[in-house]
Amino acid sequence: MNIVVLVKSAVDEAELRADPSGHPVLKGAAMKMSNFDMNGVEEAVKQKEMNGGTVIVLTLGGADSKKAIKEAMAMGGTKAVHILTEPQDAPDSLATAYCLAQAIKRIGEVDLVISSEGASDTYQGEVGAMVAEFLDMPFIAYAKKVEAGRGGVRCEQGLGGALRVLEAKLPAMVSVVSEANVPRYPTLLQVMVAGKKAIEEIPLASFKGPDYPETGTEVLDVSVQSASRKRVLFDGTPEEAAKKLVGALKQEGVL
Amino acid sequence: LKLFGAEHERILGSLYGAEAAEVYGALLRSLSTVLEERVSPLSLALDQGREEIAKPRRVLFEQGACKLTHATEFGGMGLPFGVYALAMELAGTADASTAMSLGIHNTVADAVETFGSPEQKKRLLPALLSGKKLAAFALTEPTSGSDARSMRTTASREGRHFVIEGAKMFITNAGEADVYLVFAATGTGHGAFLVEGTNPGLKVGKALKEKLGMRASRTAEVRLVNCRVSEDSLLGREGAGFEQAKQLLDSSRIVMGMICVGIARAAYAKALAYSKERELFGKKLSDLQLTREKVANAAMETSASRLLCMHAARLKEAGKPYTSEAAQGKVLATESAVRTCDAAVQLLGGYGYTSDDAHRHLRDARLLTIGEGTSEVLRMLIASQELER
């Protein structure tokens, strides 16, 4: 089974800092594989282990995406394709999906495309569905269980208290949620081997033809929403302070 | 706390060049993720005796933390010693006891690789590197620590066997280990013997429960009573044991120094975060000059310790003498870690004194100014090397 897994190099939220105006400092920010994509890669590798075949890691992003690609390769990717963007490219979700779909077409025979539910930095959750549309593939979103093989894929979706089971013929595209699996930790040896594997680079510019979608959305602003603490101190005996605390929590509507 | 930080990327870049630094950085970043998610969360419970001590060690074995420097033919990765030293710093930040247990285990793996016969290497190294077997290093005795030459344990030849008699003290991993590297006087000098943990003549005492720190590593006495081992158990040449021990300790001191760099970082990070939140006199604690002095000292001493230990590691990689540099690195790193951890407790104030999660780093660091050569003995060694130049 030939599987393509979509991986995004996302800003490491844990390392993100805001400038004095409340805007995140994105220039030079630490990057890593989007947390949710670790579930996508795990699912792809799991399916490869069960069905045989290959896992192709497909990424669109700048030169700083290499780290995320290598992380995915260490988890079990067979080969990697990197659609390399330049700072002036700035593709939106639609253009990103178009390029990813074109790259999948170039890869050739693909049975299953797997993505995660969204990126851990922007969490727009649009690209997966758009890629499926460009490829004219059936799309199952938010799968919490995936069983692929014998020409089809069967998935379970959690709907609050209900469970929906869906099936599609291959080739198909599936997006998985983080409950789908527990991403493996690659061993240090796997990390080292992955670091030496070649990554096929395709410049984004090579997809810019008459069908390349014009930018439909524009990001106007990204700012940090800060939460301030009230720092209220309650005095008195522990019993008195506890009563005051409960009163204050009720006043806030917490209790 | 992100264990692998910009300071590690920079030091890898400056010591190994950009290309190699990228590969080593990816390895150490991956190790950090595992340490942050699977080891650090256990560390407080390990100190308080509420968690199984083998658990975090298993995590590190699974990741291949003991394979870094060893030969690929035995399952190792053949990487430079400095990469392993940095890995041990990261492990030291996540959990000092686990790092020390692993470091000592790895010293025995080094011993087998460096001095062992082809048969000993084939039999033991794959199991030691994968963690299928755990090792202990048994040099110190109840009446001889840093003065190792005066050890009383003896190994007498009886045909194709040696019979070992004596006692070893403060042995890390004792009671858990499958293999003990036991040093003994043989009459023609000293010998190092690989003794199986199942040998009926090797008896492990109760774990020392009143340790100040490093509580997640098992420390106990090991007694050798009519302990018969085949002559194949002798590591290398009879009579070479003391020189082997010195060589192994040189290397191990770099590791213990780096673990202390890690311990200092753990304590420093907690104090730094607190100082940015704690308000007094209408200011943040971090705004006060005397706080800033502590922060600056901690940053300087931690960086200097890391650099000196890594310098010794690079000399070792190059096959150059590094005894003095390793000793200097260990003394600086361990003593400055004690100072940094103490400053962290001071900055954390009452919370620092009353919380295991704050003062355990100080308790952990304190061991390493004693173990693997006391600061005093190492100063003697450094001075004698200086005076001989």
Short mmCIF file of N, CA and C in Angstrom, two decimals, chain A residues 12 14-15 17 32 38 66-67 70-71 185-189 191-192 195-196 229 231, chain B residues 2 22-23 26-27 29-31 34 37-38 62-65 68 77 79 277 279 284:
data_model
loop_
_atom_site.label_atom_id
_atom_site.label_comp_id
_atom_site.label_asym_id
_atom_site.label_seq_id
_atom_site.Cartn_x
_atom_site.Cartn_y
_atom_site.Cartn_z
N ASP A 12 6.80 26.09 17.09
CA ASP A 12 6.77 25.40 18.38
C ASP A 12 6.12 26.34 19.39
N ALA A 14 5.43 26.08 22.40
CA ALA A 14 6.06 26.15 23.72
C ALA A 14 7.21 27.16 23.76
N GLU A 15 7.77 27.44 22.60
CA GLU A 15 8.93 28.34 22.54
C GLU A 15 8.53 29.74 22.08
N ARG A 17 7.33 33.44 21.65
CA ARG A 17 7.33 34.62 22.51
C ARG A 17 6.57 35.74 21.82
N LYS A 32 8.88 22.87 14.52
CA LYS A 32 8.87 21.42 14.73
C LYS A 32 7.70 20.83 13.96
N MET A 38 1.94 14.30 14.16
CA MET A 38 2.59 13.09 14.69
C MET A 38 1.60 11.93 14.68
N LYS A 66 12.81 21.29 7.15
CA LYS A 66 13.61 20.06 7.11
C LYS A 66 13.55 19.29 8.43
N LYS A 67 13.54 20.06 9.53
CA LYS A 67 13.53 19.42 10.85
C LYS A 67 12.27 18.56 11.02
N LYS A 70 12.44 15.43 8.86
CA LYS A 70 13.32 14.40 9.42
C LYS A 70 12.68 13.73 10.64
N GLU A 71 11.92 14.50 11.40
CA GLU A 71 11.22 13.89 12.54
C GLU A 71 10.24 12.83 12.04
N TYR A 185 7.97 7.05 19.79
CA TYR A 185 9.21 7.82 19.93
C TYR A 185 10.26 7.12 19.09
N PRO A 186 10.81 7.76 18.09
CA PRO A 186 11.87 7.08 17.34
C PRO A 186 13.10 6.88 18.21
N THR A 187 13.82 5.79 17.98
CA THR A 187 15.06 5.60 18.73
C THR A 187 16.12 6.55 18.16
N LEU A 188 17.20 6.72 18.89
CA LEU A 188 18.26 7.62 18.43
C LEU A 188 18.86 7.11 17.13
N LEU A 189 18.92 5.79 16.98
CA LEU A 189 19.45 5.22 15.74
C LEU A 189 18.54 5.57 14.57
N VAL A 191 16.64 8.15 14.35
CA VAL A 191 16.81 9.58 14.09
C VAL A 191 18.05 9.81 13.25
N MET A 192 19.12 9.08 13.58
CA MET A 192 20.37 9.27 12.84
C MET A 192 20.22 8.80 11.39
N GLY A 195 18.22 11.19 9.39
CA GLY A 195 18.97 12.40 9.08
C GLY A 195 19.79 12.28 7.81
N LYS A 196 20.11 11.05 7.44
CA LYS A 196 20.95 10.85 6.26
C LYS A 196 20.15 10.58 5.00
N ARG A 229 -3.84 37.54 35.73
CA ARG A 229 -4.22 36.96 37.02
C ARG A 229 -4.73 38.05 37.93
N ARG A 231 -4.68 37.86 41.33
CA ARG A 231 -3.81 37.92 42.52
C ARG A 231 -4.55 38.43 43.75
N LYS B 2 12.48 23.15 28.35
CA LYS B 2 12.95 22.47 27.15
C LYS B 2 14.39 22.05 27.41
N GLU B 22 23.97 19.56 12.94
CA GLU B 22 22.56 19.37 12.57
C GLU B 22 22.12 17.93 12.89
N VAL B 23 22.99 16.98 12.55
CA VAL B 23 22.67 15.56 12.81
C VAL B 23 22.62 15.31 14.31
N ALA B 26 19.62 16.92 15.97
CA ALA B 26 18.36 16.18 15.78
C ALA B 26 18.27 15.02 16.76
N LEU B 27 19.40 14.35 16.97
CA LEU B 27 19.42 13.23 17.92
C LEU B 27 19.11 13.69 19.34
N ARG B 29 17.74 16.47 20.30
CA ARG B 29 16.39 17.05 20.40
C ARG B 29 15.36 15.93 20.59
N SER B 30 15.57 14.86 19.83
CA SER B 30 14.65 13.72 19.94
C SER B 30 14.75 13.09 21.34
N LEU B 31 15.98 12.97 21.83
CA LEU B 31 16.17 12.41 23.17
C LEU B 31 15.50 13.32 24.21
N VAL B 34 11.79 12.78 24.56
CA VAL B 34 11.49 11.58 25.35
C VAL B 34 11.73 11.85 26.83
N GLU B 37 8.97 14.08 28.23
CA GLU B 37 7.64 13.48 28.32
C GLU B 37 7.60 12.23 29.18
N ARG B 38 8.71 11.52 29.27
CA ARG B 38 8.64 10.22 29.96
C ARG B 38 9.55 10.08 31.18
N GLU B 62 15.65 1.97 25.84
CA GLU B 62 14.82 1.79 24.62
C GLU B 62 15.21 2.80 23.54
N GLN B 63 15.51 4.02 23.97
CA GLN B 63 15.86 5.05 22.99
C GLN B 63 17.25 4.85 22.41
N GLY B 64 18.05 4.06 23.09
CA GLY B 64 19.40 3.81 22.60
C GLY B 64 20.42 4.78 23.17
N ALA B 65 20.14 5.30 24.37
CA ALA B 65 21.05 6.29 24.96
C ALA B 65 22.42 5.69 25.27
N LEU B 68 25.24 5.38 21.90
CA LEU B 68 25.77 6.52 21.15
C LEU B 68 27.22 6.38 20.71
N MET B 77 26.37 3.23 17.86
CA MET B 77 26.16 4.19 16.77
C MET B 77 27.44 4.88 16.33
N LEU B 79 29.22 7.32 17.51
CA LEU B 79 29.23 8.80 17.53
C LEU B 79 30.29 9.33 18.48
N GLU B 277 8.18 35.88 38.55
CA GLU B 277 6.78 36.01 38.99
C GLU B 277 6.65 36.63 40.37
N GLU B 279 6.73 38.86 43.45
CA GLU B 279 6.80 40.32 43.60
C GLU B 279 7.14 40.67 45.04
N LYS B 284 9.59 42.85 40.69
CA LYS B 284 9.77 41.41 40.56
C LYS B 284 11.08 41.05 41.27
#
